Amino acid sequence: MMRIALGSDHAGYDLKAEIAVALTSAGHEVVDLGPDNGRESVDYPDFGSAVGHAVVGNLADLGIAICGTGIGISIAANKVSGVRAALVHDVTTARLSREHNHANVLCLGARVLGTQVALDCVAAWLDTTPGEGRHLGRLDKIAALDAAR
Ligand code: RB5
């Protein structure tokens, strides 16, 4: 079981709530970084960065960040050093983001994915073991880019 940080903007709030229920039911600990409602318009960089900081700061093992498209919040999360945030759209990209890219933040677009597809993405991502071999050198190169900025 893992500690999973969740964050969204207003557009992702309802999906965040659905994912929180699913994760809790599966026995994971949810670290909900907000927002606490979907009525007020909020800014995705605030929540994408919060999820990223929670992961690299070891307040959570992994993070999930959600906005309308998943684009803005993935860009924001990836600005936090050590974050490998992946915007995924289906079970295949979710699985490969973990296997090949060791994504430590999963990003979802609530306005472009159905709820069940999003939940399937989360399940596939959590079920996938990060790959080794050829992937590790590539990840080292990403870490070097991160360290150089
Ligand atoms: C909010 O209107 C929207 O811009 C946001 O949820 C996201 O899609 C940005 O990338």
Short mmCIF file of N, CA and C and ligand atoms in Angstrom, two decimals:
data_model
loop_
_atom_site.label_atom_id
_atom_site.label_comp_id
_atom_site.label_asym_id
_atom_site.label_seq_id
_atom_site.Cartn_x
_atom_site.Cartn_y
_atom_site.Cartn_z
N MET A 1 0.84 -1.20 0.00
CA MET A 1 0.00 0.00 0.00
C MET A 1 0.88 1.26 0.00
N MET A 2 0.39 2.27 -0.64
CA MET A 2 1.21 3.46 -0.81
C MET A 2 0.51 4.72 -0.29
N ARG A 3 1.34 5.76 -0.06
CA ARG A 3 0.80 7.09 0.24
C ARG A 3 0.77 7.85 -1.08
N ILE A 4 -0.40 8.29 -1.46
CA ILE A 4 -0.56 8.92 -2.77
C ILE A 4 -1.11 10.33 -2.59
N ALA A 5 -0.33 11.31 -3.06
CA ALA A 5 -0.77 12.71 -3.00
C ALA A 5 -1.70 13.00 -4.17
N LEU A 6 -2.79 13.67 -3.89
CA LEU A 6 -3.75 14.07 -4.93
C LEU A 6 -3.89 15.58 -4.93
N GLY A 7 -3.96 16.15 -6.13
CA GLY A 7 -4.23 17.58 -6.26
C GLY A 7 -4.89 17.83 -7.59
N SER A 8 -5.65 18.89 -7.67
CA SER A 8 -6.36 19.22 -8.92
C SER A 8 -6.60 20.72 -8.96
N ASP A 9 -7.21 21.16 -10.04
CA ASP A 9 -7.84 22.48 -10.02
C ASP A 9 -9.35 22.25 -9.93
N HIS A 10 -10.13 23.31 -10.14
CA HIS A 10 -11.59 23.17 -10.05
C HIS A 10 -12.12 22.17 -11.08
N ALA A 11 -11.51 22.16 -12.28
CA ALA A 11 -11.98 21.26 -13.35
C ALA A 11 -11.73 19.79 -13.00
N GLY A 12 -10.73 19.55 -12.19
CA GLY A 12 -10.40 18.18 -11.84
C GLY A 12 -10.95 17.72 -10.51
N TYR A 13 -11.67 18.61 -9.85
CA TYR A 13 -12.09 18.30 -8.48
C TYR A 13 -12.95 17.03 -8.38
N ASP A 14 -13.95 16.91 -9.22
CA ASP A 14 -14.85 15.74 -9.12
C ASP A 14 -14.10 14.43 -9.38
N LEU A 15 -13.22 14.45 -10.37
CA LEU A 15 -12.45 13.24 -10.65
C LEU A 15 -11.48 12.94 -9.49
N LYS A 16 -10.91 13.98 -8.92
CA LYS A 16 -10.04 13.77 -7.75
C LYS A 16 -10.80 13.05 -6.65
N ALA A 17 -12.04 13.47 -6.42
CA ALA A 17 -12.85 12.84 -5.37
C ALA A 17 -13.11 11.36 -5.70
N GLU A 18 -13.40 11.07 -6.96
CA GLU A 18 -13.63 9.67 -7.37
C GLU A 18 -12.37 8.84 -7.16
N ILE A 19 -11.24 9.41 -7.53
CA ILE A 19 -9.98 8.68 -7.40
C ILE A 19 -9.64 8.46 -5.92
N ALA A 20 -9.92 9.45 -5.10
CA ALA A 20 -9.65 9.31 -3.66
C ALA A 20 -10.44 8.14 -3.09
N VAL A 21 -11.69 8.02 -3.47
CA VAL A 21 -12.52 6.91 -2.99
C VAL A 21 -11.94 5.58 -3.45
N ALA A 22 -11.57 5.51 -4.73
CA ALA A 22 -11.03 4.25 -5.27
C ALA A 22 -9.72 3.87 -4.58
N LEU A 23 -8.87 4.86 -4.35
CA LEU A 23 -7.57 4.56 -3.73
C LEU A 23 -7.76 4.11 -2.28
N THR A 24 -8.64 4.79 -1.58
CA THR A 24 -8.89 4.42 -0.18
C THR A 24 -9.47 3.01 -0.11
N SER A 25 -10.41 2.71 -1.02
CA SER A 25 -11.00 1.36 -1.05
C SER A 25 -9.95 0.30 -1.32
N ALA A 26 -8.94 0.67 -2.11
CA ALA A 26 -7.88 -0.29 -2.43
C ALA A 26 -6.83 -0.38 -1.33
N GLY A 27 -7.01 0.42 -0.26
CA GLY A 27 -6.11 0.32 0.89
C GLY A 27 -4.96 1.31 0.90
N HIS A 28 -4.95 2.24 -0.04
CA HIS A 28 -3.88 3.24 -0.07
C HIS A 28 -4.21 4.40 0.87
N GLU A 29 -3.16 5.10 1.27
CA GLU A 29 -3.36 6.32 2.06
C GLU A 29 -3.37 7.51 1.10
N VAL A 30 -4.42 8.31 1.16
CA VAL A 30 -4.54 9.47 0.29
C VAL A 30 -4.10 10.72 1.04
N VAL A 31 -3.21 11.48 0.41
CA VAL A 31 -2.81 12.79 0.94
C VAL A 31 -3.45 13.81 0.00
N ASP A 32 -4.59 14.35 0.42
CA ASP A 32 -5.36 15.24 -0.46
C ASP A 32 -4.87 16.68 -0.28
N LEU A 33 -4.26 17.21 -1.32
CA LEU A 33 -3.68 18.55 -1.25
C LEU A 33 -4.62 19.62 -1.79
N GLY A 34 -5.85 19.22 -2.04
CA GLY A 34 -6.87 20.19 -2.43
C GLY A 34 -7.03 20.33 -3.92
N PRO A 35 -7.98 21.18 -4.32
CA PRO A 35 -8.81 22.03 -3.47
C PRO A 35 -9.89 21.21 -2.76
N ASP A 36 -10.60 21.86 -1.83
CA ASP A 36 -11.62 21.13 -1.08
C ASP A 36 -13.02 21.34 -1.66
N ASN A 37 -13.11 22.03 -2.80
CA ASN A 37 -14.38 22.09 -3.52
C ASN A 37 -14.09 22.41 -4.98
N GLY A 38 -15.07 22.16 -5.83
CA GLY A 38 -14.89 22.42 -7.25
C GLY A 38 -15.63 23.66 -7.72
N ARG A 39 -16.14 24.44 -6.78
CA ARG A 39 -16.95 25.60 -7.14
C ARG A 39 -16.11 26.84 -7.42
N GLU A 40 -15.03 26.99 -6.67
CA GLU A 40 -14.19 28.18 -6.85
C GLU A 40 -13.13 27.90 -7.90
N SER A 41 -12.91 28.86 -8.77
CA SER A 41 -11.85 28.72 -9.76
C SER A 41 -10.50 28.89 -9.06
N VAL A 42 -9.63 27.92 -9.27
CA VAL A 42 -8.29 27.97 -8.68
C VAL A 42 -7.27 27.75 -9.79
N ASP A 43 -6.01 27.91 -9.47
CA ASP A 43 -4.96 27.88 -10.48
C ASP A 43 -4.18 26.56 -10.42
N TYR A 44 -4.16 25.85 -11.55
CA TYR A 44 -3.52 24.53 -11.57
C TYR A 44 -2.04 24.55 -11.18
N PRO A 45 -1.27 25.63 -11.43
CA PRO A 45 0.15 25.56 -11.01
C PRO A 45 0.30 25.38 -9.50
N ASP A 46 -0.64 25.93 -8.74
CA ASP A 46 -0.53 25.82 -7.27
C ASP A 46 -0.66 24.36 -6.83
N PHE A 47 -1.53 23.64 -7.47
CA PHE A 47 -1.81 22.26 -7.03
C PHE A 47 -0.86 21.26 -7.70
N GLY A 48 -0.47 21.55 -8.92
CA GLY A 48 0.52 20.68 -9.58
C GLY A 48 1.85 20.74 -8.85
N SER A 49 2.25 21.93 -8.45
CA SER A 49 3.52 22.05 -7.71
C SER A 49 3.39 21.43 -6.32
N ALA A 50 2.23 21.56 -5.70
CA ALA A 50 2.04 20.95 -4.37
C ALA A 50 2.19 19.44 -4.43
N VAL A 51 1.59 18.83 -5.45
CA VAL A 51 1.72 17.37 -5.61
C VAL A 51 3.19 17.01 -5.84
N GLY A 52 3.85 17.76 -6.70
CA GLY A 52 5.26 17.48 -6.97
C GLY A 52 6.12 17.59 -5.73
N HIS A 53 5.92 18.65 -4.97
CA HIS A 53 6.72 18.83 -3.75
C HIS A 53 6.44 17.72 -2.73
N ALA A 54 5.20 17.28 -2.66
CA ALA A 54 4.87 16.20 -1.71
C ALA A 54 5.62 14.92 -2.07
N VAL A 55 5.75 14.67 -3.36
CA VAL A 55 6.44 13.44 -3.80
C VAL A 55 7.94 13.56 -3.57
N VAL A 56 8.53 14.63 -4.04
CA VAL A 56 10.00 14.72 -3.88
C VAL A 56 10.38 14.95 -2.43
N GLY A 57 9.48 15.50 -1.65
CA GLY A 57 9.73 15.70 -0.22
C GLY A 57 9.38 14.49 0.62
N ASN A 58 8.98 13.41 -0.04
CA ASN A 58 8.68 12.13 0.63
C ASN A 58 7.51 12.21 1.61
N LEU A 59 6.60 13.14 1.36
CA LEU A 59 5.33 13.13 2.10
C LEU A 59 4.36 12.15 1.47
N ALA A 60 4.69 11.73 0.25
CA ALA A 60 3.89 10.73 -0.47
C ALA A 60 4.85 9.92 -1.33
N ASP A 61 4.43 8.69 -1.65
CA ASP A 61 5.25 7.84 -2.51
C ASP A 61 5.08 8.22 -3.97
N LEU A 62 3.87 8.55 -4.34
CA LEU A 62 3.53 8.92 -5.72
C LEU A 62 2.47 10.01 -5.68
N GLY A 63 2.25 10.67 -6.81
CA GLY A 63 1.23 11.72 -6.85
C GLY A 63 0.34 11.60 -8.08
N ILE A 64 -0.85 12.13 -7.95
CA ILE A 64 -1.79 12.20 -9.08
C ILE A 64 -2.32 13.62 -9.15
N ALA A 65 -2.22 14.22 -10.33
CA ALA A 65 -2.60 15.63 -10.50
C ALA A 65 -3.57 15.73 -11.67
N ILE A 66 -4.62 16.49 -11.47
CA ILE A 66 -5.73 16.52 -12.43
C ILE A 66 -6.15 17.97 -12.71
N CYS A 67 -6.27 18.31 -13.99
CA CYS A 67 -6.93 19.56 -14.36
C CYS A 67 -7.86 19.25 -15.53
N GLY A 68 -8.31 20.26 -16.25
CA GLY A 68 -9.28 20.00 -17.31
C GLY A 68 -8.72 19.10 -18.40
N THR A 69 -7.55 19.48 -18.91
CA THR A 69 -6.89 18.66 -19.93
C THR A 69 -5.78 17.79 -19.37
N GLY A 70 -5.30 18.12 -18.19
CA GLY A 70 -4.10 17.48 -17.63
C GLY A 70 -2.82 18.15 -18.10
N ILE A 71 -2.95 19.06 -19.08
CA ILE A 71 -1.74 19.67 -19.66
C ILE A 71 -1.11 20.67 -18.69
N GLY A 72 -1.91 21.62 -18.24
CA GLY A 72 -1.34 22.66 -17.38
C GLY A 72 -0.74 22.10 -16.11
N ILE A 73 -1.46 21.18 -15.50
CA ILE A 73 -0.99 20.67 -14.21
C ILE A 73 0.24 19.77 -14.40
N SER A 74 0.37 19.13 -15.56
CA SER A 74 1.57 18.33 -15.80
C SER A 74 2.78 19.24 -16.05
N ILE A 75 2.55 20.34 -16.77
CA ILE A 75 3.66 21.29 -16.98
C ILE A 75 4.13 21.83 -15.64
N ALA A 76 3.17 22.19 -14.79
CA ALA A 76 3.52 22.76 -13.48
C ALA A 76 4.25 21.73 -12.61
N ALA A 77 3.73 20.52 -12.55
CA ALA A 77 4.37 19.50 -11.71
C ALA A 77 5.79 19.23 -12.16
N ASN A 78 6.00 19.25 -13.48
CA ASN A 78 7.34 18.95 -14.01
C ASN A 78 8.36 20.06 -13.74
N LYS A 79 7.91 21.19 -13.26
CA LYS A 79 8.86 22.26 -12.88
C LYS A 79 9.49 22.00 -11.52
N VAL A 80 8.97 21.04 -10.79
CA VAL A 80 9.55 20.70 -9.48
C VAL A 80 10.67 19.69 -9.72
N SER A 81 11.85 20.03 -9.26
CA SER A 81 13.01 19.17 -9.49
C SER A 81 12.78 17.78 -8.90
N GLY A 82 13.02 16.77 -9.70
CA GLY A 82 12.83 15.39 -9.24
C GLY A 82 11.51 14.79 -9.67
N VAL A 83 10.63 15.64 -10.18
CA VAL A 83 9.32 15.12 -10.63
C VAL A 83 9.43 14.63 -12.07
N ARG A 84 8.84 13.48 -12.30
CA ARG A 84 8.62 12.98 -13.67
C ARG A 84 7.12 12.79 -13.81
N ALA A 85 6.46 13.85 -14.24
CA ALA A 85 4.99 13.83 -14.36
C ALA A 85 4.61 13.43 -15.77
N ALA A 86 3.68 12.50 -15.89
CA ALA A 86 3.25 12.00 -17.20
C ALA A 86 1.75 12.22 -17.37
N LEU A 87 1.42 12.92 -18.46
CA LEU A 87 0.01 13.09 -18.84
C LEU A 87 -0.39 11.88 -19.67
N VAL A 88 -1.34 11.13 -19.19
CA VAL A 88 -1.72 9.89 -19.89
C VAL A 88 -3.20 9.94 -20.26
N HIS A 89 -3.54 9.12 -21.25
CA HIS A 89 -4.90 9.14 -21.78
C HIS A 89 -5.56 7.78 -21.81
N ASP A 90 -4.82 6.76 -21.51
CA ASP A 90 -5.38 5.41 -21.58
C ASP A 90 -4.50 4.48 -20.76
N VAL A 91 -4.94 3.24 -20.65
CA VAL A 91 -4.22 2.27 -19.83
C VAL A 91 -2.80 2.03 -20.37
N THR A 92 -2.67 2.07 -21.68
CA THR A 92 -1.34 1.79 -22.26
C THR A 92 -0.35 2.89 -21.91
N THR A 93 -0.75 4.15 -22.07
CA THR A 93 0.19 5.23 -21.73
C THR A 93 0.42 5.28 -20.23
N ALA A 94 -0.58 4.96 -19.44
CA ALA A 94 -0.40 4.91 -17.98
C ALA A 94 0.64 3.85 -17.62
N ARG A 95 0.50 2.67 -18.19
CA ARG A 95 1.43 1.57 -17.88
C ARG A 95 2.85 1.92 -18.33
N LEU A 96 2.96 2.43 -19.56
CA LEU A 96 4.30 2.71 -20.09
C LEU A 96 4.96 3.89 -19.39
N SER A 97 4.16 4.83 -18.88
CA SER A 97 4.75 5.96 -18.16
C SER A 97 5.46 5.50 -16.89
N ARG A 98 5.00 4.40 -16.37
CA ARG A 98 5.62 3.85 -15.14
C ARG A 98 6.78 2.91 -15.53
N GLU A 99 6.51 2.05 -16.53
CA GLU A 99 7.51 1.04 -16.92
C GLU A 99 8.74 1.70 -17.55
N HIS A 100 8.54 2.62 -18.47
CA HIS A 100 9.67 3.21 -19.19
C HIS A 100 10.19 4.48 -18.54
N ASN A 101 9.29 5.30 -18.03
CA ASN A 101 9.67 6.66 -17.60
C ASN A 101 9.70 6.82 -16.09
N HIS A 102 9.34 5.79 -15.37
CA HIS A 102 9.29 5.86 -13.89
C HIS A 102 8.54 7.10 -13.44
N ALA A 103 7.43 7.38 -14.11
CA ALA A 103 6.65 8.57 -13.74
C ALA A 103 6.28 8.50 -12.27
N ASN A 104 6.59 9.57 -11.55
CA ASN A 104 6.22 9.59 -10.13
C ASN A 104 4.99 10.47 -9.87
N VAL A 105 4.52 11.14 -10.91
CA VAL A 105 3.24 11.87 -10.84
C VAL A 105 2.44 11.51 -12.10
N LEU A 106 1.23 11.05 -11.89
CA LEU A 106 0.32 10.73 -12.99
C LEU A 106 -0.60 11.93 -13.19
N CYS A 107 -0.71 12.40 -14.42
CA CYS A 107 -1.59 13.54 -14.70
C CYS A 107 -2.73 13.10 -15.61
N LEU A 108 -3.90 13.61 -15.30
CA LEU A 108 -5.12 13.22 -16.01
C LEU A 108 -5.92 14.47 -16.39
N GLY A 109 -6.61 14.38 -17.51
CA GLY A 109 -7.49 15.47 -17.96
C GLY A 109 -8.94 15.10 -17.70
N ALA A 110 -9.53 15.76 -16.73
CA ALA A 110 -10.90 15.40 -16.34
C ALA A 110 -11.92 15.72 -17.43
N ARG A 111 -11.59 16.70 -18.29
CA ARG A 111 -12.54 17.10 -19.34
C ARG A 111 -12.36 16.28 -20.62
N VAL A 112 -11.38 15.42 -20.63
CA VAL A 112 -11.15 14.63 -21.85
C VAL A 112 -11.23 13.12 -21.61
N LEU A 113 -11.28 12.71 -20.36
CA LEU A 113 -11.36 11.28 -20.03
C LEU A 113 -12.68 10.98 -19.32
N GLY A 114 -13.27 9.86 -19.64
CA GLY A 114 -14.38 9.38 -18.83
C GLY A 114 -13.85 8.90 -17.48
N THR A 115 -14.74 8.90 -16.50
CA THR A 115 -14.31 8.52 -15.15
C THR A 115 -13.71 7.12 -15.12
N GLN A 116 -14.36 6.18 -15.81
CA GLN A 116 -13.85 4.80 -15.73
C GLN A 116 -12.50 4.66 -16.41
N VAL A 117 -12.30 5.37 -17.51
CA VAL A 117 -10.99 5.33 -18.15
C VAL A 117 -9.93 5.89 -17.20
N ALA A 118 -10.26 6.98 -16.53
CA ALA A 118 -9.31 7.59 -15.60
C ALA A 118 -9.00 6.63 -14.45
N LEU A 119 -10.01 5.99 -13.92
CA LEU A 119 -9.77 5.03 -12.82
C LEU A 119 -8.94 3.84 -13.31
N ASP A 120 -9.19 3.41 -14.53
CA ASP A 120 -8.40 2.31 -15.11
C ASP A 120 -6.94 2.75 -15.28
N CYS A 121 -6.73 4.00 -15.68
CA CYS A 121 -5.37 4.52 -15.81
C CYS A 121 -4.65 4.48 -14.47
N VAL A 122 -5.33 4.93 -13.43
CA VAL A 122 -4.74 4.94 -12.10
C VAL A 122 -4.37 3.51 -11.67
N ALA A 123 -5.30 2.58 -11.87
CA ALA A 123 -5.05 1.20 -11.46
C ALA A 123 -3.88 0.60 -12.23
N ALA A 124 -3.84 0.84 -13.54
CA ALA A 124 -2.76 0.29 -14.36
C ALA A 124 -1.41 0.88 -13.94
N TRP A 125 -1.42 2.17 -13.69
CA TRP A 125 -0.17 2.86 -13.29
C TRP A 125 0.35 2.29 -11.97
N LEU A 126 -0.54 2.13 -11.02
CA LEU A 126 -0.10 1.63 -9.70
C LEU A 126 0.32 0.16 -9.76
N ASP A 127 -0.24 -0.58 -10.71
CA ASP A 127 0.07 -2.01 -10.83
C ASP A 127 1.36 -2.29 -11.58
N THR A 128 1.94 -1.27 -12.17
CA THR A 128 3.10 -1.49 -13.04
C THR A 128 4.41 -1.30 -12.28
N THR A 129 5.29 -2.24 -12.46
CA THR A 129 6.63 -2.15 -11.86
C THR A 129 7.53 -1.35 -12.77
N PRO A 130 8.26 -0.36 -12.22
CA PRO A 130 9.20 0.39 -13.05
C PRO A 130 10.22 -0.53 -13.70
N GLY A 131 10.47 -0.32 -14.98
CA GLY A 131 11.40 -1.16 -15.71
C GLY A 131 12.85 -0.83 -15.39
N GLU A 132 13.72 -1.77 -15.75
CA GLU A 132 15.16 -1.55 -15.53
C GLU A 132 15.86 -1.57 -16.89
N GLY A 133 17.10 -2.04 -16.90
CA GLY A 133 17.83 -2.17 -18.16
C GLY A 133 17.97 -0.84 -18.89
N ARG A 134 17.61 -0.83 -20.18
CA ARG A 134 17.84 0.34 -21.03
C ARG A 134 17.17 1.59 -20.52
N HIS A 135 16.12 1.44 -19.73
CA HIS A 135 15.40 2.63 -19.26
C HIS A 135 16.22 3.45 -18.26
N LEU A 136 17.08 2.78 -17.53
CA LEU A 136 17.76 3.48 -16.44
C LEU A 136 18.72 4.55 -16.93
N GLY A 137 19.45 4.26 -18.00
CA GLY A 137 20.37 5.25 -18.54
C GLY A 137 19.63 6.48 -19.05
N ARG A 138 18.45 6.25 -19.61
CA ARG A 138 17.65 7.38 -20.12
C ARG A 138 17.15 8.23 -18.97
N LEU A 139 16.78 7.55 -17.90
CA LEU A 139 16.32 8.30 -16.73
C LEU A 139 17.47 9.07 -16.09
N ASP A 140 18.66 8.50 -16.14
CA ASP A 140 19.84 9.25 -15.66
C ASP A 140 20.03 10.52 -16.47
N LYS A 141 19.76 10.43 -17.77
CA LYS A 141 19.92 11.63 -18.61
C LYS A 141 18.86 12.68 -18.27
N ILE A 142 17.67 12.24 -17.94
CA ILE A 142 16.64 13.19 -17.49
C ILE A 142 17.06 13.84 -16.18
N ALA A 143 17.60 13.03 -15.28
CA ALA A 143 18.04 13.57 -13.98
C ALA A 143 19.17 14.58 -14.20
N ALA A 144 20.03 14.33 -15.16
CA ALA A 144 21.13 15.27 -15.44
C ALA A 144 20.57 16.58 -15.99
N LEU A 145 19.55 16.50 -16.83
CA LEU A 145 18.92 17.73 -17.33
C LEU A 145 18.29 18.51 -16.18
N ASP A 146 17.68 17.78 -15.28
CA ASP A 146 17.04 18.40 -14.11
C ASP A 146 18.10 19.11 -13.25
N ALA A 147 19.21 18.42 -13.04
CA ALA A 147 20.27 18.98 -12.18
C ALA A 147 20.92 20.21 -12.82
N ALA A 148 20.88 20.28 -14.15
CA ALA A 148 21.57 21.37 -14.86
C ALA A 148 20.72 22.64 -14.99
N ARG A 149 19.47 22.59 -14.61
CA ARG A 149 18.64 23.78 -14.87
C ARG A 149 18.64 24.75 -13.69
C1 RB5 B 1 -9.20 25.56 -16.43
O1 RB5 B 1 -10.18 26.27 -17.12
C2 RB5 B 1 -8.29 24.86 -17.41
O2 RB5 B 1 -7.51 25.76 -18.11
C3 RB5 B 1 -7.41 23.86 -16.68
O3 RB5 B 1 -8.20 22.95 -15.96
C4 RB5 B 1 -6.48 23.02 -17.52
O4 RB5 B 1 -7.18 22.37 -18.54
C5 RB5 B 1 -5.24 23.67 -17.97
O5 RB5 B 1 -4.37 23.07 -18.61
#
